[in-house]
Amino acid sequence: MVVGSGGREHALVETLAASPLEPEMYAAPGNPGIARIAEVADIPADDLIPLRDYARENEIDLTVVGPESPLIGGIAECFWEADLKVFGPSRAAARIEGSKVFAKELMHHAGVPTARFEAFDQEAAALAYLRALPEYPTVVKADGAAAGKGVTVAHSREEAEEAVRDAFGGKFGAAGERIIVEECLEGREASVFVITDGRDILPFLPAQDYKRIYDGDEGPNTGGMGAYSPLMWMEPATYAVILEEIIRPTLSQLALSGAPYTGLLYAGVMVTETGPKALEFNCRFGDPETQVILPRLGTDLLELMMASEVGDIVGREITWSADKAVCVVLASEGYPESSSSGDEISGLEEIPSGVYIYHAGIEERDGRFYTAGGRVLNVVGTGPTIIEARARAYAAVEQIHFEGMQYRTDIALEAIELEDI
Ligand code: AMP
C-alpha cells in the first residue's frame, strides 16, 4: 500500500506494481492515475488509525509512506505496534525533517558540513539579530515542515524582516513558532536519496529540482516545479563525499541518539566552492525528483524496500537505465499562494512513447479530468540524452491544456549546455 495522493505516489505505485513479485497494490487516498493501477481507499494520509485498520483488514504486507506529515506524526510506530511493516522512519527519526532546529543541531554534533545558523523563538530577538547582520543575503526558515514554502532567501534586511514577521504572525501555523536564520550558501543544488536500514545505505543517482515558481529561479518557493536526473555536473568523487561526510555521519548520529533511521533519507545539498554542504534533510522521497528517478531504475524497488525493512541491504546494488529524465510540473492558477480547482483538463488521452504522466492535484468525474490542487500534473520525458528527454517532456506539455495552467520553460536547460561540453 502506498500512502499519499500526489505525483510522487503515482510514480511509486506504478514502479512497485511493475515488480516481478506481482504485488496486489493498494493506495490511500490515491488519485485518478493511481486508481487505474491500485485499489484505492478514501482515507486521508494523516488518519493514522483508520489507515492501520485498513492495512490490517486487507493484510497489507508492506506500506510505503509518500508524504512527510504521517511520518512526522508517527505512522511507522502506529503500524509497527500492530505488527505491520512500513517503509519509512519512526517519528523520532522523522524529526530530521519535522524540525529544522533538530536537524541543524544533529548535523552540528555529527560534524556534517552545513550553513552556520541561529535559532529563535521570539520575534524581537530574531529582528535584533537581523539588524546586526553585517551582510545579506541571508536565509530565514520556519522550524517545522511547511510543504517546502517555509524558506525565504532574503536579499535585503526588509525581506528578511518580513519573513520573520510572517512566521511569527502564523503564516506557517505551528511550524513557524520557532525559526532559524542561516548563512546563505552559493553553488549548485542536488537532491540525494538513499535507502537505509539504519546502518547501511543504498544510494540512488542524484537529481536536481526547481523550487521557485518562475523561470530563472524567480518568485517564491514552491513544493517543486520540475526536476531532471542524472546530473552531468556532479563528479563521482563529489557524490562520494556527500555519502561519506553528509549521509553516513547523520545516520550514525541518529542511531547514537536512540533514533535509528529506516526507509528513504533525502539530503538537499549545495555543492559549494569549498565542497558539498547539507541544506536540509527530508524523511521521504522527494517530489518531483522521484518522478525522474523511478522511471530510470533497473532494480526491483519492491525487493529493495522489503530488504531494507528487514535490515538486509548489504551487498545489494541499484542498476540504472542509460536514459535521462526531465519532469515538468503543471500548476494551477494562483499557485503557490493559492490554487484553483474545477478547471477541465484536456489532452490526457494519448501519452506519447517515452513520456510518463503522473497525476497530482487532479480529480476525475464522469471520465473527465479537472484540476484539484496547486500542482496538477507531472509530465516526465525520457530519452538517451537530456535534449531528447526534455524535448519529449515539453512536446507532451504542449498537448495538455487547462485554464490558468502555469509551468516553467527552463527545466533542465542548463543540463543541455553541460551535455554539449
Ligand atoms: P529547504 O527546504 O531547507 O531545502 O530550502 C528550500 C530551498 O531554499 C533550497 O532548495 C534552496 O534553494 C534554498 N535554501 C535553503 N537554505 C539555503 C541556504 N542556506 N543558502 C542558500 N539557499 C538555501
GROMACS .gro file of C-alpha atoms and ligand atoms in nm:
model
  444
    1MET     CA    1   0.000   0.000   0.000
    2VAL     CA    2   0.123   0.346  -0.087
    3VAL     CA    3   0.004   0.632   0.135
    4GLY     CA    4  -0.042   0.969  -0.037
    5SER     CA    5  -0.208   1.127  -0.338
    6GLY     CA    6   0.049   1.316  -0.545
    7GLY     CA    7   0.272   1.262  -0.847
    8ARG     CA    8   0.537   1.107  -0.626
    9GLU     CA    9   0.290   0.846  -0.505
   10HIS     CA   10   0.166   0.782  -0.860
   11ALA     CA   11   0.528   0.712  -0.965
   12LEU     CA   12   0.579   0.488  -0.660
   13VAL     CA   13   0.262   0.289  -0.728
   14GLU     CA   14   0.349   0.247  -1.096
   15THR     CA   15   0.703   0.133  -1.019
   16LEU     CA   16   0.604  -0.104  -0.738
   17ALA     CA   17   0.321  -0.252  -0.943
   18ALA     CA   18   0.573  -0.347  -1.214
   19SER     CA   19   0.772  -0.563  -0.969
   20PRO     CA   20   0.832  -0.925  -1.076
   21LEU     CA   21   0.685  -1.015  -0.735
   22GLU     CA   22   0.347  -0.914  -0.886
   23PRO     CA   23   0.212  -0.734  -0.581
   24GLU     CA   24  -0.153  -0.663  -0.529
   25MET     CA   25  -0.146  -0.282  -0.500
   26TYR     CA   26  -0.344  -0.061  -0.265
   27ALA     CA   27  -0.329   0.315  -0.208
   28ALA     CA   28  -0.481   0.571   0.028
   29PRO     CA   29  -0.618   0.814  -0.060
   30GLY     CA   30  -0.464   0.790  -0.411
   31ASN     CA   31  -0.569   0.991  -0.716
   32PRO     CA   32  -0.728   0.911  -1.056
   33GLY     CA   33  -0.395   0.795  -1.206
   34ILE     CA   34  -0.326   0.570  -0.908
   35ALA     CA   35  -0.681   0.431  -0.916
   36ARG     CA   36  -0.605   0.281  -1.258
   37ILE     CA   37  -0.331   0.065  -1.104
   38ALA     CA   38  -0.428   0.012  -0.740
   39GLU     CA   39  -0.729  -0.043  -0.520
   40VAL     CA   40  -0.781   0.297  -0.356
   41ALA     CA   41  -0.931   0.366  -0.014
   42ASP     CA   42  -1.066   0.709   0.064
   43ILE     CA   43  -0.863   0.758   0.383
   44PRO     CA   44  -0.662   1.080   0.424
   45ALA     CA   45  -0.285   1.029   0.456
   46ASP     CA   46  -0.288   1.174   0.809
   47ASP     CA   47  -0.561   0.946   0.951
   48LEU     CA   48  -0.321   0.701   1.107
   49ILE     CA   49  -0.562   0.473   1.294
   50PRO     CA   50  -0.803   0.421   1.000
   51LEU     CA   51  -0.501   0.355   0.776
   52ARG     CA   52  -0.368   0.097   1.021
   53ASP     CA   53  -0.708  -0.072   1.044
   54TYR     CA   54  -0.738  -0.078   0.666
   55ALA     CA   55  -0.390  -0.229   0.632
   56ARG     CA   56  -0.479  -0.497   0.888
   57GLU     CA   57  -0.811  -0.582   0.727
   58ASN     CA   58  -0.653  -0.614   0.384
   59GLU     CA   59  -0.345  -0.799   0.508
   60ILE     CA   60  -0.109  -0.544   0.355
   61ASP     CA   61   0.246  -0.686   0.352
   62LEU     CA   62   0.425  -0.353   0.319
   63THR     CA   63   0.316   0.011   0.347
   64VAL     CA   64   0.521   0.282   0.175
   65VAL     CA   65   0.457   0.633   0.302
   66GLY     CA   66   0.487   0.916   0.046
   67PRO     CA   67   0.436   1.244   0.235
   68GLU     CA   68   0.626   1.363   0.542
   69SER     CA   69   0.335   1.453   0.762
   70PRO     CA   70   0.215   1.098   0.855
   71LEU     CA   71   0.578   1.002   0.924
   72ILE     CA   72   0.634   1.306   1.144
   73GLY     CA   73   0.305   1.216   1.312
   74GLY     CA   74   0.422   0.861   1.395
   75ILE     CA   75   0.261   0.636   1.132
   76ALA     CA   76   0.555   0.393   1.149
   77GLU     CA   77   0.512   0.323   1.523
   78CYS     CA   78   0.136   0.301   1.480
   79PHE     CA   79   0.182   0.025   1.220
   80TRP     CA   80   0.473  -0.149   1.393
   81GLU     CA   81   0.271  -0.181   1.714
   82ALA     CA   82   0.013  -0.370   1.508
   83ASP     CA   83   0.283  -0.592   1.354
   84LEU     CA   84   0.251  -0.426   1.013
   85LYS     CA   85   0.556  -0.348   0.800
   86VAL     CA   86   0.630   0.010   0.696
   87PHE     CA   87   0.894   0.154   0.467
   88GLY     CA   88   0.968   0.483   0.644
   89PRO     CA   89   1.128   0.619   0.960
   90SER     CA   90   0.998   0.631   1.315
   91ARG     CA   91   0.853   0.954   1.449
   92ALA     CA   92   1.174   1.022   1.643
   93ALA     CA   93   1.389   0.979   1.330
   94ALA     CA   94   1.145   1.178   1.112
   95ARG     CA   95   1.225   1.483   1.327
   96ILE     CA   96   1.517   1.527   1.090
   97GLU     CA   97   1.253   1.681   0.862
   98GLY     CA   98   0.996   1.779   1.126
   99SER     CA   99   1.226   2.026   1.299
  100LYS     CA  100   1.498   2.223   1.124
  101VAL     CA  101   1.645   2.313   1.463
  102PHE     CA  102   1.670   1.941   1.549
  103ALA     CA  103   1.832   1.871   1.210
  104LYS     CA  104   2.084   2.154   1.245
  105GLU     CA  105   2.182   2.051   1.598
  106LEU     CA  106   2.219   1.690   1.488
  107MET     CA  107   2.442   1.797   1.197
  108HIS     CA  108   2.646   2.008   1.434
  109HIS     CA  109   2.707   1.712   1.667
  110ALA     CA  110   2.783   1.483   1.372
  111GLY     CA  111   3.029   1.731   1.218
  112VAL     CA  112   2.827   1.749   0.895
  113PRO     CA  113   2.917   2.049   0.676
  114THR     CA  114   2.619   2.289   0.666
  115ALA     CA  115   2.537   2.662   0.677
  116ARG     CA  116   2.601   2.845   1.010
  117PHE     CA  117   2.273   2.918   1.188
  118GLU     CA  118   2.094   3.073   1.485
  119ALA     CA  119   1.755   2.959   1.620
  120PHE     CA  120   1.490   3.195   1.761
  121ASP     CA  121   1.156   3.152   1.933
  122GLN     CA  122   1.093   3.526   1.982
  123GLU     CA  123   1.026   3.772   1.701
  124ALA     CA  124   1.207   4.060   1.875
  125ALA     CA  125   1.527   3.861   1.921
  126ALA     CA  126   1.522   3.749   1.557
  127LEU     CA  127   1.469   4.108   1.436
  128ALA     CA  128   1.753   4.235   1.655
  129TYR     CA  129   1.980   3.966   1.509
  130LEU     CA  130   1.886   4.072   1.155
  131ARG     CA  131   1.966   4.437   1.235
  132ALA     CA  132   2.312   4.337   1.350
  133LEU     CA  133   2.385   4.110   1.050
  134PRO     CA  134   2.676   4.261   0.856
  135GLU     CA  135   2.569   4.139   0.513
  136TYR     CA  136   2.285   3.999   0.307
  137PRO     CA  137   2.150   3.769   0.156
  138THR     CA  138   2.051   3.555   0.450
  139VAL     CA  139   1.805   3.267   0.481
  140VAL     CA  140   1.502   3.259   0.713
  141LYS     CA  141   1.336   2.920   0.775
  142ALA     CA  142   1.031   2.813   0.972
  143ASP     CA  143   1.139   2.534   1.209
  144GLY     CA  144   0.857   2.294   1.123
  145ALA     CA  145   0.756   2.132   0.796
  146ALA     CA  146   0.576   2.387   0.576
  147ALA     CA  147   0.538   2.197   0.247
  148GLY     CA  148   0.858   2.348   0.107
  149LYS     CA  149   0.723   2.701   0.148
  150GLY     CA  150   0.870   2.798   0.486
  151VAL     CA  151   1.207   2.910   0.348
  152THR     CA  152   1.293   3.264   0.235
  153VAL     CA  153   1.625   3.353   0.078
  154ALA     CA  154   1.622   3.722   0.174
  155HIS     CA  155   1.832   3.962  -0.032
  156SER     CA  156   1.775   4.257   0.198
  157ARG     CA  157   1.705   4.321   0.564
  158GLU     CA  158   1.350   4.428   0.480
  159GLU     CA  159   1.281   4.098   0.306
  160ALA     CA  160   1.426   3.902   0.598
  161GLU     CA  161   1.222   4.104   0.849
  162GLU     CA  162   0.906   4.036   0.654
  163ALA     CA  163   0.980   3.661   0.656
  164VAL     CA  164   1.036   3.671   1.032
  165ARG     CA  165   0.711   3.862   1.091
  166ASP     CA  166   0.521   3.624   0.861
  167ALA     CA  167   0.646   3.321   1.052
  168PHE     CA  168   0.571   3.459   1.398
  169GLY     CA  169   0.244   3.603   1.264
  170GLY     CA  170   0.124   3.249   1.195
  171LYS     CA  171   0.168   3.219   0.816
  172PHE     CA  172   0.300   2.863   0.859
  173GLY     CA  173   0.094   2.778   1.167
  174ALA     CA  174   0.278   2.597   1.444
  175ALA     CA  175   0.567   2.526   1.201
  176GLY     CA  176   0.667   2.895   1.229
  177GLU     CA  177   0.663   2.935   1.607
  178ARG     CA  178   1.036   2.887   1.600
  179ILE     CA  179   1.265   2.995   1.316
  180ILE     CA  180   1.624   2.970   1.212
  181VAL     CA  181   1.829   3.232   1.034
  182GLU     CA  182   2.122   3.086   0.846
  183GLU     CA  183   2.412   3.169   0.623
  184CYS     CA  184   2.324   3.181   0.253
  185LEU     CA  185   2.520   2.924   0.056
  186GLU     CA  186   2.611   2.955  -0.310
  187GLY     CA  187   2.658   2.674  -0.557
  188ARG     CA  188   2.464   2.404  -0.737
  189GLU     CA  189   2.188   2.215  -0.562
  190ALA     CA  190   2.131   1.842  -0.570
  191SER     CA  191   1.883   1.602  -0.413
  192VAL     CA  192   2.041   1.282  -0.290
  193PHE     CA  193   1.828   0.981  -0.191
  194VAL     CA  194   1.947   0.672  -0.008
  195ILE     CA  195   1.756   0.368   0.108
  196THR     CA  196   1.879   0.272   0.453
  197ASP     CA  197   1.812   0.016   0.722
  198GLY     CA  198   1.978   0.247   0.975
  199ARG     CA  199   2.328   0.105   0.927
  200ASP     CA  200   2.393   0.050   0.559
  201ILE     CA  201   2.294   0.261   0.262
  202LEU     CA  202   2.187   0.203  -0.096
  203PRO     CA  203   2.234   0.532  -0.283
  204PHE     CA  204   2.016   0.639  -0.577
  205LEU     CA  205   2.159   0.860  -0.851
  206PRO     CA  206   2.118   1.230  -0.767
  207ALA     CA  207   1.859   1.460  -0.919
  208GLN     CA  208   1.804   1.833  -0.935
  209ASP     CA  209   1.477   2.001  -0.861
  210TYR     CA  210   1.349   2.351  -0.927
  211LYS     CA  211   1.183   2.507  -0.627
  212ARG     CA  212   1.097   2.857  -0.748
  213ILE     CA  213   0.775   2.921  -0.935
  214TYR     CA  214   0.914   3.122  -1.229
  215ASP     CA  215   1.180   3.075  -1.496
  216GLY     CA  216   1.529   3.181  -1.400
  217ASP     CA  217   1.462   3.081  -1.037
  218GLU     CA  218   1.245   3.387  -0.975
  219GLY     CA  219   0.948   3.418  -0.744
  220PRO     CA  220   0.854   3.233  -0.426
  221ASN     CA  221   0.950   2.876  -0.332
  222THR     CA  222   0.702   2.601  -0.418
  223GLY     CA  223   0.675   2.229  -0.348
  224GLY     CA  224   0.880   2.185  -0.671
  225MET     CA  225   0.821   2.288  -1.034
  226GLY     CA  226   1.040   2.038  -1.216
  227ALA     CA  227   1.341   1.809  -1.198
  228TYR     CA  228   1.595   1.618  -1.400
  229SER     CA  229   1.832   1.329  -1.347
  230PRO     CA  230   2.113   1.228  -1.369
  231LEU     CA  231   2.338   1.527  -1.301
  232MET     CA  232   2.620   1.560  -1.553
  233TRP     CA  233   2.784   1.827  -1.345
  234MET     CA  234   2.831   1.615  -1.037
  235GLU     CA  235   3.163   1.432  -1.027
  236PRO     CA  236   3.151   1.079  -0.879
  237ALA     CA  237   3.410   1.197  -0.623
  238THR     CA  238   3.176   1.475  -0.506
  239TYR     CA  239   2.894   1.226  -0.476
  240ALA     CA  240   3.117   1.001  -0.265
  241VAL     CA  241   3.195   1.298  -0.036
  242ILE     CA  242   2.819   1.362   0.007
  243LEU     CA  243   2.765   1.000   0.110
  244GLU     CA  244   3.065   0.988   0.345
  245GLU     CA  245   3.054   1.336   0.500
  246ILE     CA  246   2.682   1.414   0.500
  247ILE     CA  247   2.469   1.099   0.481
  248ARG     CA  248   2.668   0.846   0.686
  249PRO     CA  249   2.754   1.070   0.984
  250THR     CA  250   2.391   1.186   1.001
  251LEU     CA  251   2.266   0.826   1.013
  252SER     CA  252   2.526   0.735   1.276
  253GLN     CA  253   2.430   1.035   1.487
  254LEU     CA  254   2.061   0.945   1.466
  255ALA     CA  255   2.139   0.589   1.576
  256LEU     CA  256   2.358   0.720   1.858
  257SER     CA  257   2.080   0.947   1.976
  258GLY     CA  258   1.847   0.647   2.005
  259ALA     CA  259   1.651   0.719   1.686
  260PRO     CA  260   1.790   0.487   1.417
  261TYR     CA  261   1.663   0.585   1.074
  262THR     CA  262   1.499   0.339   0.834
  263GLY     CA  263   1.340   0.400   0.496
  264LEU     CA  264   1.442   0.666   0.248
  265LEU     CA  265   1.661   0.955   0.357
  266TYR     CA  266   1.675   1.258   0.130
  267ALA     CA  267   1.951   1.514   0.164
  268GLY     CA  268   1.920   1.852  -0.006
  269VAL     CA  269   2.279   1.950  -0.076
  270MET     CA  270   2.452   2.266  -0.201
  271VAL     CA  271   2.776   2.189  -0.382
  272THR     CA  272   2.981   2.499  -0.297
  273GLU     CA  273   3.333   2.603  -0.390
  274THR     CA  274   3.450   2.457  -0.059
  275GLY     CA  275   3.269   2.128  -0.103
  276PRO     CA  276   2.917   1.993  -0.055
  277LYS     CA  277   2.710   2.124   0.237
  278ALA     CA  278   2.375   1.996   0.366
  279LEU     CA  279   2.079   2.233   0.320
  280GLU     CA  280   1.815   2.010   0.473
  281PHE     CA  281   1.701   1.653   0.522
  282ASN     CA  282   1.367   1.503   0.429
  283CYS     CA  283   1.230   1.181   0.571
  284ARG     CA  284   1.076   1.051   0.245
  285PHE     CA  285   1.106   1.054  -0.133
  286GLY     CA  286   1.127   1.399  -0.292
  287ASP     CA  287   0.854   1.532  -0.516
  288PRO     CA  288   0.916   1.577  -0.815
  289GLU     CA  289   1.266   1.420  -0.805
  290THR     CA  290   1.113   1.074  -0.755
  291GLN     CA  291   0.934   1.114  -1.087
  292VAL     CA  292   1.269   1.143  -1.273
  293ILE     CA  293   1.445   0.875  -1.070
  294LEU     CA  294   1.200   0.585  -1.065
  295PRO     CA  295   1.145   0.558  -1.444
  296ARG     CA  296   1.521   0.501  -1.478
  297LEU     CA  297   1.550   0.236  -1.208
  298GLY     CA  298   1.679  -0.101  -1.333
  299THR     CA  299   1.638  -0.283  -0.999
  300ASP     CA  300   1.314  -0.402  -0.843
  301LEU     CA  301   1.215  -0.127  -0.597
  302LEU     CA  302   0.979  -0.353  -0.403
  303GLU     CA  303   1.255  -0.602  -0.333
  304LEU     CA  304   1.488  -0.323  -0.218
  305MET     CA  305   1.225  -0.185   0.017
  306MET     CA  306   1.146  -0.524   0.164
  307ALA     CA  307   1.517  -0.596   0.209
  308SER     CA  308   1.571  -0.264   0.389
  309GLU     CA  309   1.274  -0.332   0.614
  310VAL     CA  310   1.446  -0.647   0.747
  311GLY     CA  311   1.796  -0.497   0.755
  312ASP     CA  312   1.931  -0.691   0.458
  313ILE     CA  313   2.072  -0.439   0.212
  314VAL     CA  314   2.444  -0.512   0.242
  315GLY     CA  315   2.595  -0.613  -0.091
  316ARG     CA  316   2.292  -0.507  -0.295
  317GLU     CA  317   2.326  -0.260  -0.576
  318ILE     CA  318   2.090  -0.044  -0.773
  319THR     CA  319   2.120  -0.052  -1.152
  320TRP     CA  320   2.004   0.225  -1.385
  321SER     CA  321   1.889   0.260  -1.743
  322ALA     CA  322   2.113   0.478  -1.958
  323ASP     CA  323   1.818   0.710  -2.025
  324LYS     CA  324   1.790   1.061  -1.887
  325ALA     CA  325   1.466   1.202  -1.747
  326VAL     CA  326   1.314   1.550  -1.726
  327CYS     CA  327   0.997   1.637  -1.531
  328VAL     CA  328   0.786   1.948  -1.588
  329VAL     CA  329   0.521   2.027  -1.326
  330LEU     CA  330   0.195   2.182  -1.445
  331ALA     CA  331   0.045   2.402  -1.174
  332SER     CA  332  -0.292   2.570  -1.142
  333GLU     CA  333  -0.359   2.944  -1.141
  334GLY     CA  334  -0.250   3.124  -0.825
  335TYR     CA  335   0.000   2.858  -0.712
  336PRO     CA  336   0.191   2.870  -0.476
  337GLU     CA  337  -0.004   3.136  -0.281
  338SER     CA  338  -0.335   2.968  -0.362
  339SER     CA  339  -0.464   2.722  -0.617
  340SER     CA  340  -0.766   2.699  -0.840
  341SER     CA  341  -0.976   2.391  -0.891
  342GLY     CA  342  -1.255   2.263  -1.111
  343ASP     CA  343  -1.096   2.361  -1.444
  344GLU     CA  344  -1.128   2.090  -1.705
  345ILE     CA  345  -0.804   1.935  -1.829
  346SER     CA  346  -0.772   1.829  -2.191
  347GLY     CA  347  -0.503   1.640  -2.378
  348LEU     CA  348  -0.454   1.345  -2.146
  349GLU     CA  349  -0.600   1.086  -2.383
  350GLU     CA  350  -0.281   0.988  -2.562
  351ILE     CA  351   0.053   0.959  -2.394
  352PRO     CA  352   0.345   0.958  -2.639
  353SER     CA  353   0.616   0.692  -2.605
  354GLY     CA  354   0.899   0.777  -2.368
  355VAL     CA  355   0.664   1.001  -2.167
  356TYR     CA  356   0.515   0.936  -1.824
  357ILE     CA  357   0.229   1.145  -1.691
  358TYR     CA  358   0.182   1.141  -1.316
  359HIS     CA  359  -0.134   1.274  -1.158
  360ALA     CA  360  -0.121   1.507  -0.856
  361GLY     CA  361  -0.390   1.770  -0.781
  362ILE     CA  362  -0.647   1.623  -1.018
  363GLU     CA  363  -0.999   1.487  -0.998
  364GLU     CA  364  -1.194   1.259  -1.231
  365ARG     CA  365  -1.568   1.294  -1.279
  366ASP     CA  366  -1.764   1.104  -1.544
  367GLY     CA  367  -1.450   1.020  -1.734
  368ARG     CA  368  -1.330   1.382  -1.747
  369PHE     CA  369  -1.036   1.531  -1.559
  370TYR     CA  370  -1.043   1.854  -1.354
  371THR     CA  371  -0.783   2.049  -1.158
  372ALA     CA  372  -0.800   1.993  -0.782
  373GLY     CA  373  -0.491   2.148  -0.628
  374GLY     CA  374  -0.175   2.354  -0.678
  375ARG     CA  375   0.048   2.109  -0.856
  376VAL     CA  376  -0.183   1.934  -1.101
  377LEU     CA  377   0.025   1.708  -1.326
  378ASN     CA  378   0.385   1.595  -1.372
  379VAL     CA  379   0.500   1.539  -1.728
  380VAL     CA  380   0.816   1.329  -1.749
  381GLY     CA  381   1.011   1.283  -2.073
  382THR     CA  382   1.283   1.019  -2.103
  383GLY     CA  383   1.545   0.962  -2.372
  384PRO     CA  384   1.909   0.884  -2.439
  385THR     CA  385   2.011   1.249  -2.392
  386ILE     CA  386   1.878   1.532  -2.180
  387ILE     CA  387   1.797   1.719  -2.504
  388GLU     CA  388   1.567   1.438  -2.615
  389ALA     CA  389   1.416   1.376  -2.273
  390ARG     CA  390   1.346   1.747  -2.239
  391ALA     CA  391   1.202   1.779  -2.591
  392ARG     CA  392   0.966   1.487  -2.522
  393ALA     CA  393   0.852   1.636  -2.193
  394TYR     CA  394   0.779   1.980  -2.340
  395ALA     CA  395   0.613   1.834  -2.654
  396ALA     CA  396   0.377   1.643  -2.422
  397VAL     CA  397   0.316   1.958  -2.215
  398GLU     CA  398   0.209   2.141  -2.534
  399GLN     CA  399  -0.071   1.887  -2.580
  400ILE     CA  400  -0.218   1.948  -2.235
  401HIS     CA  401  -0.440   2.240  -2.151
  402PHE     CA  402  -0.640   2.383  -1.862
  403GLU     CA  403  -0.741   2.735  -1.766
  404GLY     CA  404  -0.460   2.922  -1.588
  405MET     CA  405  -0.204   2.642  -1.643
  406GLN     CA  406   0.144   2.755  -1.541
  407TYR     CA  407   0.478   2.581  -1.579
  408ARG     CA  408   0.845   2.665  -1.609
  409THR     CA  409   1.000   2.662  -1.955
  410ASP     CA  410   1.359   2.632  -1.837
  411ILE     CA  411   1.364   2.292  -1.666
  412ALA     CA  412   1.695   2.113  -1.740
  413LEU     CA  413   1.803   2.392  -1.976
  414GLU     CA  414   2.140   2.426  -1.805
  415ALA     CA  415   2.186   2.049  -1.831
  416ILE     CA  416   2.173   2.072  -2.210
  417GLU     CA  417   2.458   2.319  -2.206
  418LEU     CA  418   2.657   2.085  -1.984
  419GLU     CA  419   2.575   1.786  -2.205
  420ASP     CA  420   2.722   1.970  -2.505
  421ILE     CA  421   3.061   2.010  -2.339
  422AMP     P1  422   1.498   2.371   0.221
  422AMP     O1  423   1.351   2.342   0.237
  422AMP     O2  424   1.570   2.393   0.350
  422AMP     O3  425   1.569   2.282   0.123
  422AMP     O4  426   1.500   2.511   0.145
  422AMP     C1  427   1.434   2.528   0.023
  422AMP     C2  428   1.525   2.594  -0.076
  422AMP     O5  429   1.575   2.717  -0.025
  422AMP     C3  430   1.651   2.512  -0.106
  422AMP     O6  431   1.627   2.416  -0.203
  422AMP     C4  432   1.746   2.619  -0.152
  422AMP     O7  433   1.722   2.654  -0.287
  422AMP     C5  434   1.709   2.736  -0.065
  422AMP     N1  435   1.795   2.738   0.053
  422AMP     C6  436   1.772   2.680   0.172
  422AMP     N2  437   1.874   2.702   0.258
  422AMP     C7  438   1.963   2.776   0.193
  422AMP     C8  439   2.091   2.831   0.226
  422AMP     N3  440   2.146   2.818   0.347
  422AMP     N4  441   2.157   2.903   0.132
  422AMP     C9  442   2.103   2.918   0.008
  422AMP     N5  443   1.984   2.870  -0.030
  422AMP    C10  444   1.914   2.799   0.060
   0.00000   0.00000   0.00000
